[in-house]
Coordinates of C-alpha atoms in Angstrom, one line a residue:
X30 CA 3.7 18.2 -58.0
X31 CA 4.3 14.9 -59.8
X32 CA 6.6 14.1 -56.9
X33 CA 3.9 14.9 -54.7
X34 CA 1.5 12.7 -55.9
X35 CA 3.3 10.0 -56.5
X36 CA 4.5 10.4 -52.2
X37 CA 0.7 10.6 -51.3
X38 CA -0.3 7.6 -53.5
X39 CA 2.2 5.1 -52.3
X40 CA 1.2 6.1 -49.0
X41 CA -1.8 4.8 -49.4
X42 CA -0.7 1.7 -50.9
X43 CA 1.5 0.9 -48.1
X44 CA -1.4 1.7 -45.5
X45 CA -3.0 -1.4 -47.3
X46 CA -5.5 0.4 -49.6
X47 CA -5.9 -1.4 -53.1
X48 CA -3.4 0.5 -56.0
X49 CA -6.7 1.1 -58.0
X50 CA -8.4 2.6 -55.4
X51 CA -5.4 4.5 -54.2
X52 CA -5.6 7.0 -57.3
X53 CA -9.1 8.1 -56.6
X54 CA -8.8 8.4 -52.8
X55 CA -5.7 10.7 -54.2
X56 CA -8.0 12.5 -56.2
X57 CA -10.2 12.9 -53.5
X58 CA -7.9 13.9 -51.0
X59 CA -6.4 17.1 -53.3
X60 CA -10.2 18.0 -53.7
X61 CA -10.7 18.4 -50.2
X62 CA -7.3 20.4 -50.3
X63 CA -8.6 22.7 -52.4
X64 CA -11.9 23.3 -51.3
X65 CA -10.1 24.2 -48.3
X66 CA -7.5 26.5 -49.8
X67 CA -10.2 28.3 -51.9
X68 CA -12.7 28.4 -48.8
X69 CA -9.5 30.1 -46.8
X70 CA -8.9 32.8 -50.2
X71 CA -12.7 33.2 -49.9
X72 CA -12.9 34.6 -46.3
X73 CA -9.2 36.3 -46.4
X74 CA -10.9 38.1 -49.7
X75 CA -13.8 39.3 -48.1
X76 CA -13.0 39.3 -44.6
X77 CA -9.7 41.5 -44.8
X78 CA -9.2 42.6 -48.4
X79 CA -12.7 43.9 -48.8
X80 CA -13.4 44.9 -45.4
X81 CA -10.3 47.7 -46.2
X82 CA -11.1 48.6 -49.5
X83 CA -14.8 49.6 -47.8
X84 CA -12.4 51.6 -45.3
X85 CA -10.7 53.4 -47.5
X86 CA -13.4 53.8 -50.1
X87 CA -15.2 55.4 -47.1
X88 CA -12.2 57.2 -45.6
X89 CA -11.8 59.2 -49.3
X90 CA -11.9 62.5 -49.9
X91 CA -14.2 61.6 -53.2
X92 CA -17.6 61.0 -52.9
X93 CA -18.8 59.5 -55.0
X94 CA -17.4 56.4 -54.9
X95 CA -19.3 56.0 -51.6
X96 CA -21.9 54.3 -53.5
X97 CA -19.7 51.2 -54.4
X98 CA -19.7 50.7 -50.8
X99 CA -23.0 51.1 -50.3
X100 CA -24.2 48.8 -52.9
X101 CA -21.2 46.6 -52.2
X102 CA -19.9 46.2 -55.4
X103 CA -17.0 44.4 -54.7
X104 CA -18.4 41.4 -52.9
X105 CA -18.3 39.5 -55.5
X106 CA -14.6 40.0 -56.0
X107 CA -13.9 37.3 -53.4
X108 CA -16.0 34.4 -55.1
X109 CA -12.8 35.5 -58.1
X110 CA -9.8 34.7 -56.1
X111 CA -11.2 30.6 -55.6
X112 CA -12.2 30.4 -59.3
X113 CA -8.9 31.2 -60.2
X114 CA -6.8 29.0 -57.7
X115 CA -9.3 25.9 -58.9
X116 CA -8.4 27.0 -62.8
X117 CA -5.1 26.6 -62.0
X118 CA -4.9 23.5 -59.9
X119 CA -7.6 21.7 -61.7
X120 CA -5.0 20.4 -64.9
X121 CA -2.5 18.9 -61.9
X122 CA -5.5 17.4 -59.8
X123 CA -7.2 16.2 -63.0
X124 CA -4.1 14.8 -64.6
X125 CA -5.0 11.5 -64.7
X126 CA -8.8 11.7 -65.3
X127 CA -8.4 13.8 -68.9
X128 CA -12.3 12.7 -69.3
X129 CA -13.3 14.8 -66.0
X130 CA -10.7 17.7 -66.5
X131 CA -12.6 19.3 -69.8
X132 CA -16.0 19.1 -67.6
X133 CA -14.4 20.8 -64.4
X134 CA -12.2 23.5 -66.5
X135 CA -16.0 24.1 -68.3
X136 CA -17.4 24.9 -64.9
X137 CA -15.0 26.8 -63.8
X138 CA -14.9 29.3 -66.4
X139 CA -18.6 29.6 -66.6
X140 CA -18.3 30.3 -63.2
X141 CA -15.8 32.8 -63.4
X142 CA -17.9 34.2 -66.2
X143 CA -21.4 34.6 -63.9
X144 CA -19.0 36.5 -61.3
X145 CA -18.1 38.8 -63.6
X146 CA -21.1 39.8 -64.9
X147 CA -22.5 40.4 -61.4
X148 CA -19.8 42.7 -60.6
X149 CA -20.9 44.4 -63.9
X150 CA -24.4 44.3 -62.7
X151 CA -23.4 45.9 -59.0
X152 CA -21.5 48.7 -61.4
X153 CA -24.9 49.1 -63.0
X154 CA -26.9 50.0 -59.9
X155 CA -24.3 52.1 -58.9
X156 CA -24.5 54.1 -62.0
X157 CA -28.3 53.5 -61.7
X158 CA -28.4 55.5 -58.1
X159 CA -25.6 57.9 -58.8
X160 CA -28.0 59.1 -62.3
X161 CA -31.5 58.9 -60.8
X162 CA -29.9 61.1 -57.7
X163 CA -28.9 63.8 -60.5
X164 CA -31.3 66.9 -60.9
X165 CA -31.1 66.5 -64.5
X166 CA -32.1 62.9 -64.7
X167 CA -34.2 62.4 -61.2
X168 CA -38.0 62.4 -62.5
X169 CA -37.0 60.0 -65.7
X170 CA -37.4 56.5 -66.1
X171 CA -33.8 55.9 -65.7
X172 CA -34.9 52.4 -64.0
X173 CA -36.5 51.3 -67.6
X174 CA -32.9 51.3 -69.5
X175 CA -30.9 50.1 -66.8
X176 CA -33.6 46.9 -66.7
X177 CA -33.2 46.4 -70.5
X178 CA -29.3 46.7 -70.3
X179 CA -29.2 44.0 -67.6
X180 CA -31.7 42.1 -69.9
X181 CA -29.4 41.7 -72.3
X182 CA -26.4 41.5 -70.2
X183 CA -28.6 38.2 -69.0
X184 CA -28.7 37.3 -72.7
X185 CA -25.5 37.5 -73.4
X186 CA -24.3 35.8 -70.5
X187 CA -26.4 32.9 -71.0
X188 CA -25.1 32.6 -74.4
X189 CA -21.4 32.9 -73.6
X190 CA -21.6 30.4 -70.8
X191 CA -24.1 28.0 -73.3
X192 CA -20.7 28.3 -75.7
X193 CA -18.3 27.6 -73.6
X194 CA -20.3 24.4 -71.7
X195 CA -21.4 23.1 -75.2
X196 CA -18.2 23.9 -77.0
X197 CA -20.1 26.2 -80.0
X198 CA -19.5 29.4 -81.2
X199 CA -21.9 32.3 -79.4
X200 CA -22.6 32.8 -83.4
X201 CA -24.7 29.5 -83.0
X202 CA -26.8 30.7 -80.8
X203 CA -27.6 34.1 -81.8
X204 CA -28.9 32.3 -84.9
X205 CA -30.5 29.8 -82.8
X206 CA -32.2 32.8 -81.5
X207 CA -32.9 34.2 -84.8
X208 CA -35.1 30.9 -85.7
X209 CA -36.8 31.5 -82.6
X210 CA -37.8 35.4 -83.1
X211 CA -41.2 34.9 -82.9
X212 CA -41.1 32.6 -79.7
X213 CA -38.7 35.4 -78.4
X214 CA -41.4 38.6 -79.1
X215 CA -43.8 36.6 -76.9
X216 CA -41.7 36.4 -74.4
X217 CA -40.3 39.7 -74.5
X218 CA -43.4 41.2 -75.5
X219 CA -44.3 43.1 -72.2
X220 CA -40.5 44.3 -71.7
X221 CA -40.6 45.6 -75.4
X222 CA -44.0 47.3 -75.2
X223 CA -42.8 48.9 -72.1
X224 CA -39.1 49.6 -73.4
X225 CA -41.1 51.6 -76.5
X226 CA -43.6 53.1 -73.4
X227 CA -40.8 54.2 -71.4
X228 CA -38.7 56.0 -75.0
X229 CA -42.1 57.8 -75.4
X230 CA -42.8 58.5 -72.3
X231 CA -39.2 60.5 -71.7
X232 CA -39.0 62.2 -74.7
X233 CA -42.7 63.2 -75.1
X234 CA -42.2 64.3 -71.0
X235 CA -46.0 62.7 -70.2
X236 CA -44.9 61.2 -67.0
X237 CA -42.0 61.7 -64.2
X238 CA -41.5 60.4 -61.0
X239 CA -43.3 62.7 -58.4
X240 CA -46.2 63.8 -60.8
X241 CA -49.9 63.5 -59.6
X242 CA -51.8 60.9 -62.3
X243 CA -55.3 60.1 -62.2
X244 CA -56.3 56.8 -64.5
X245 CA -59.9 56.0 -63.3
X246 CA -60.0 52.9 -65.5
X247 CA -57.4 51.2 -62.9
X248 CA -58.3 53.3 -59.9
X249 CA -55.3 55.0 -59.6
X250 CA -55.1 58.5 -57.9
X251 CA -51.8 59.6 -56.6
X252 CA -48.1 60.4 -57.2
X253 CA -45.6 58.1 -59.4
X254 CA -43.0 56.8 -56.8
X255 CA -41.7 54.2 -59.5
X256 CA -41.2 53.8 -63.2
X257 CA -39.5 51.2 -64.7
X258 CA -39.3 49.1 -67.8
X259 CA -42.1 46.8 -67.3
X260 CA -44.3 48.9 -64.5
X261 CA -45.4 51.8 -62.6
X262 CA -45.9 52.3 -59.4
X263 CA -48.8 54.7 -58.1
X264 CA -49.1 55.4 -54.1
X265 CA -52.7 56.4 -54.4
X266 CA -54.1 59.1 -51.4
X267 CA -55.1 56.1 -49.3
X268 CA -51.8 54.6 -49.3
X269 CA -52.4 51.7 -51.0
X270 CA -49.8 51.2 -54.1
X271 CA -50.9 50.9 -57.5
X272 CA -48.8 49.2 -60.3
X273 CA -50.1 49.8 -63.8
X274 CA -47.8 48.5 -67.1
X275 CA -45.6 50.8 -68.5
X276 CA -47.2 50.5 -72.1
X277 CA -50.7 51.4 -70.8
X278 CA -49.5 55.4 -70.8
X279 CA -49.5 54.9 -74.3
X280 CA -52.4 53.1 -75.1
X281 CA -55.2 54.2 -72.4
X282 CA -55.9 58.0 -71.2
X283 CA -54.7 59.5 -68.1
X284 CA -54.8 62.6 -66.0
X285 CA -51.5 64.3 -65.2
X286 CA -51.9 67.5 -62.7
X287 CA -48.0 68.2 -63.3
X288 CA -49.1 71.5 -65.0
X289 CA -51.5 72.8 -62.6
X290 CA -48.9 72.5 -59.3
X291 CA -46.2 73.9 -62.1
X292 CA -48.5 77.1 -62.2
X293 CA -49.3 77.4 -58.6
X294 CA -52.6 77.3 -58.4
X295 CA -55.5 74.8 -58.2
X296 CA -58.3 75.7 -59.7
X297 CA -61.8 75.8 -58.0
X298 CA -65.1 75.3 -60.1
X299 CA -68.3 74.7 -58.1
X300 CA -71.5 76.0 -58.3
X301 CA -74.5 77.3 -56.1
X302 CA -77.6 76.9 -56.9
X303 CA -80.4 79.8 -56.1
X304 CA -84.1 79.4 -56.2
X305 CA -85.1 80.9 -58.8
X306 CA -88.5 82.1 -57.3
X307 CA -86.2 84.6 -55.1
X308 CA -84.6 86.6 -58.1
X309 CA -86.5 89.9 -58.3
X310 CA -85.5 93.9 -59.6
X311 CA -83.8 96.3 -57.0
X312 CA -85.6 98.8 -56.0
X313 CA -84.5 102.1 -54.4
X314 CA -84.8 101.0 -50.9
X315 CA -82.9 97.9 -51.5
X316 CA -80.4 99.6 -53.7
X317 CA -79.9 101.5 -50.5
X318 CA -79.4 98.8 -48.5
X319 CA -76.7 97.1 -50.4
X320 CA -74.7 100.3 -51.1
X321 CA -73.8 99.5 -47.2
X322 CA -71.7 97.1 -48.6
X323 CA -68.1 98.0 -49.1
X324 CA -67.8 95.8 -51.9
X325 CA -70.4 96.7 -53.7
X326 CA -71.0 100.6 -52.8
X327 CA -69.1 102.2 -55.9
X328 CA -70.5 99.5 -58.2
X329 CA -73.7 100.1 -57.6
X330 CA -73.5 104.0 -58.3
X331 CA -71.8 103.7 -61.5
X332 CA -74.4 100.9 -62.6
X333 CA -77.6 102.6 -61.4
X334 CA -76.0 106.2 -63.4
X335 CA -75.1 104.2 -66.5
X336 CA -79.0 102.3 -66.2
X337 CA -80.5 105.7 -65.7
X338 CA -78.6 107.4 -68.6
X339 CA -79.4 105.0 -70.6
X340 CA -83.6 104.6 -69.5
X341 CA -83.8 108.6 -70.1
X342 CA -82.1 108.8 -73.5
X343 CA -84.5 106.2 -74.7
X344 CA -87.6 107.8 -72.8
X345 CA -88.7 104.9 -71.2
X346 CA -91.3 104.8 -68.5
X347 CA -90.0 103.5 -65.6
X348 CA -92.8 103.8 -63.4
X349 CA -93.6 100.5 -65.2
X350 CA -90.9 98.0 -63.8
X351 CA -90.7 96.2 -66.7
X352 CA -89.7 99.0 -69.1
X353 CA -86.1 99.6 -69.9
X354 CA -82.7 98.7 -67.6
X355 CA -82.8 97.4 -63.8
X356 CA -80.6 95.6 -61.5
X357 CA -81.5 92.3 -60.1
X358 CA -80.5 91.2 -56.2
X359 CA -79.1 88.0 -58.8
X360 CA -76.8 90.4 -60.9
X361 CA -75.8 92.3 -57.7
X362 CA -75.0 89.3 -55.9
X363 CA -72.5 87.7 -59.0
X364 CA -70.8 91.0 -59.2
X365 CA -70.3 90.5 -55.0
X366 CA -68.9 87.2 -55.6
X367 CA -66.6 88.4 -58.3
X368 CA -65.7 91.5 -56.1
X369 CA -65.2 89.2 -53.0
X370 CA -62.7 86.5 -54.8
X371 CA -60.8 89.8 -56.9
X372 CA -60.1 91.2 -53.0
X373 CA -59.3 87.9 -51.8
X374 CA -55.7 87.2 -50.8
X375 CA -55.6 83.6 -51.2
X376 CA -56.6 83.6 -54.9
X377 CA -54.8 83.6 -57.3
X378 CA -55.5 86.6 -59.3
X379 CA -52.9 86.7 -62.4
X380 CA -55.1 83.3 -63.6
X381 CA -59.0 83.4 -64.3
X382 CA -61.5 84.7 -61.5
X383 CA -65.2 84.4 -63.2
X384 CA -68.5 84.2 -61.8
X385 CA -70.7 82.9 -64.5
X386 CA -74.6 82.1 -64.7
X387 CA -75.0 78.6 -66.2
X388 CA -78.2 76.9 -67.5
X389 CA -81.4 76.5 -65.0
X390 CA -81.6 73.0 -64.0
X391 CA -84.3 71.4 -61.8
X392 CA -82.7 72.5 -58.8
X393 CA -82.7 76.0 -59.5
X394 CA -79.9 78.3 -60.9
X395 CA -76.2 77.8 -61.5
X396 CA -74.1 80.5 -60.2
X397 CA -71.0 79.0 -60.8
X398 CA -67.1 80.0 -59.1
X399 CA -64.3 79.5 -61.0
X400 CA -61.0 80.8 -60.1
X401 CA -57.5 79.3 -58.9
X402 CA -56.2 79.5 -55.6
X403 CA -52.2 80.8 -54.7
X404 CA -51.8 77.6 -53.4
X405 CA -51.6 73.5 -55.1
X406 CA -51.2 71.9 -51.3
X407 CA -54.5 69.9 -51.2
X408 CA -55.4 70.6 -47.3
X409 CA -54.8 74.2 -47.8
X410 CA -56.5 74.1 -51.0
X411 CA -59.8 72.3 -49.0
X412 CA -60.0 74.9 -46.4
X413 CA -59.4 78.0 -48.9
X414 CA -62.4 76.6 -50.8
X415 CA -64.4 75.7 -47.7
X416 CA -64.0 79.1 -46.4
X417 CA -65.1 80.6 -49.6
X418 CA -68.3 78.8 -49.6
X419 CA -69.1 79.1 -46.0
X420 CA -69.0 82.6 -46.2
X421 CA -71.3 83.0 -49.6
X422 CA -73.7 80.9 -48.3
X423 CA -73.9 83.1 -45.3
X424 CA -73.7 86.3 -47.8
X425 CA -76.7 84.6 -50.0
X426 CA -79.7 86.3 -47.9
X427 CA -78.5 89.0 -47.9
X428 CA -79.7 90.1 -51.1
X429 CA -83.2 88.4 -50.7
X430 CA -82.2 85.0 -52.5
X431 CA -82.0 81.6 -51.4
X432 CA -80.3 78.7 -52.1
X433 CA -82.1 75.9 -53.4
X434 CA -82.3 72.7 -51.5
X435 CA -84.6 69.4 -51.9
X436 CA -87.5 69.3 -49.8
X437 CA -86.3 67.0 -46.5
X438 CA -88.9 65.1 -44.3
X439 CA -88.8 68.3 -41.6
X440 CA -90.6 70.3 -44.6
X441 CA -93.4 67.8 -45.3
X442 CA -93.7 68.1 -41.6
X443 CA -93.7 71.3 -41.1
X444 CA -96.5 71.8 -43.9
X445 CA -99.0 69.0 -42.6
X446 CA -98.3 70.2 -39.1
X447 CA -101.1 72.7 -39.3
X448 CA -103.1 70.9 -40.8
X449 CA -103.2 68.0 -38.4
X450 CA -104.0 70.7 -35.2
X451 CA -106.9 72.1 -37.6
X452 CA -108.3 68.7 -37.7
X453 CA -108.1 67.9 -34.3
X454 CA -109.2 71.0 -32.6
X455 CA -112.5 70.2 -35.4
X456 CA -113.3 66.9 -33.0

């Protein structure tokens, strides 16, 4: 090599460039060289080497290693092949300029050090996939740990290439680092909140990717298609995304409906309200009437004998309809709700199916359904519920009730409507 350059350099000289200038157009000349050798190892390295491995990686019987293809992983082999060939060529190019040589060898290294952790890093996402595709580990935050150990992987490769540039032990800086905790926890505060977030949030099993959350406070309302360390995403029903920090499903309240499509049904709790003018006794006409109800037909023969054991062993007159037990067309009508939803095959009848009176409000009386349906799919849940109510409030009159409703403009109408023909038929 000294040979070499000795050749190129009185080559120059003799073509009539100065001796002092000859050295650096020397230097210049085996730069040029080696760019050009490490440009040509570059593409041979990822053209042919890499373009193979991808082949055979694909080719395998084994498939799991289909994701290093997929994600690439060894890409950044190739930028490792021109590193090297510069580390080893640098001390013969840079022999005479032993003030640049420290500074290029410096480089180089920290160079060969960045490549390296990126191939670490492509390992890491491969391992990342290859986990979060896994049964066992595919609703957890696996994202969240994977972010933290590239974190410090960053860290750590900052310091090392910090060491190596500035010629100080990574010691140095680690207690560098220590000086600066405080100025670090600010920094890292979010990415520590939501390192302790995501820990909680695993082992306490609050949240997974998948589950239906409600957090009105940030008007999310939707499934979790993303945790990771510092965030999670929420596609709400509209399609819009939602991203919430981690840390905030420890520190603010949430709705998770995890365990309601876990059980298989989705509850329904709604109420009609019945004017409470229309609620009267059943008399034996009406009684009668409703026994032509399949539903109801054997209820109401073993209420009205139990009320009319009862009425005669207290001797009460009953000719008097306020004395002693009666049905009301209210009382008949819960138990033909409860009947209806026990016989119907959409609910869910291993859970609660209750028809309860609640408190008279102002807009009459709460007859309240509550009961789950067989089914957590919201459109089939909507029309299961629909078709419930359409058909009670079609059932309401018959049993003499109505349903209450807020006077409209049609009933003012309809009540001074007479009244404005009797005044002008009087001119």
């Amino acid at each position: 090599m000294n040979h070499l350059e000795d050749w190129i350099e009185s080559l120059l000289v003799n073509t009539g460039i100065a001796e002092e200038w000859a050295v650096y157009l020397r230097l210049l000349l085996f730069i040029l060289i080696l760019i050009l050798l490490s440009g040509i190892a570059y593409i041979t390295t990822k053209r042919i080497i890499i373009h193979y491995l991808y082949k055979f990686v694909k080719m395998s019987s084994v498939t799991w290693d289909d994701a290093l293809a997929d994600h690439k992983v060894f890409n950044n082999v190739a930028h490792i092949i021109p590193a090297i060939l510069v580390r080893i060529m640098a001390p013969v190019i840079f022999a005479d300029f032993e003030q640049a040589l420290p500074f290029v060898i410096k480089i180089t290294d920290s160079y060969l050090l960045i490549v390296g952790m990126t191939i670490i890093f492509a390992f890491l996402r491969v391992a990342q996939y290859g986990l979060a595709s896994h049964p066992i580990f595919k609703d957890k935050p696996i994202a969240s740990y994977f972010q933290l150990a590239r974190i410090i992987l960053y860290i750590i490769t900052g310091i090392l290439v910090l060491s190596l540039i500035l010629e100080r032990s990574p010691v140095y800086f680690l207690s560098a680092f220590g000086a600066m905790t405080a100025i670090v926890l600010l920094i890292f505060k979010d990415t520590i909140l939501g390192l302790v977030a995501s820990v909680q949030m695993w082992s306490n099993d609050m949240v997974r990717v998948g589950d239906w959350v409600e957090m009105p406070k940030y008007n999310a309302d939707g499934d979790v298609i993303e945790i990771n360390l510092n965030t999670v995403k929420i596609q709400n029903w509209d399609r819009t995304i939602t991203t919430i920090p981690t840390y905030y499903f420890i520190t603010d309240s949430f709705k998770n409906w995890r365990g309601m499509q876990q059980s298989g049904g989705r509850r329904i709790k709604r109420a009609i309200y019945i004017d409470s003018h229309t609620v009267k006794f059943v008399d034996a006409e009406m009684r009668e009437e409703l026994k032509k109800y399949h539903l109801l037909k054997e209820y109401l023969e073993t209420r009205q004998k139990e009320i009319e054991e009862y009425n005669e062993k207290h001797n009460l007159d009953t000719s008097v309809l306020i004395n002693g037990r009666r049905m009301t067309n209210l009382g008949v009508f819960r138990k033909y709700v409860e009947l209806y939803l026990k016989n119907h095959p959409q609910i869910k009848q291993d859970m609660t199916v209750m028809v309860r009176q609640l408190g008279t409000e102002s807009r009459g009386i709460p007859l309240e359904i509550y009961c789950f349906t067989n089914t957590t799919a919201w459109l089939e849940y909507e029309t299961i519920q629909a078709d419930i109510f359409d058909h009670l409030y079609a059932t309401v009159a018959f049993f003499d009730l109505d349903i209450f409703q807020e006077p409209s403009g049609r009933n003012f109408s309809n009540v001074f409507q007479p009244l404005g023909n009797n005044i002008s038929s009087e001119n």
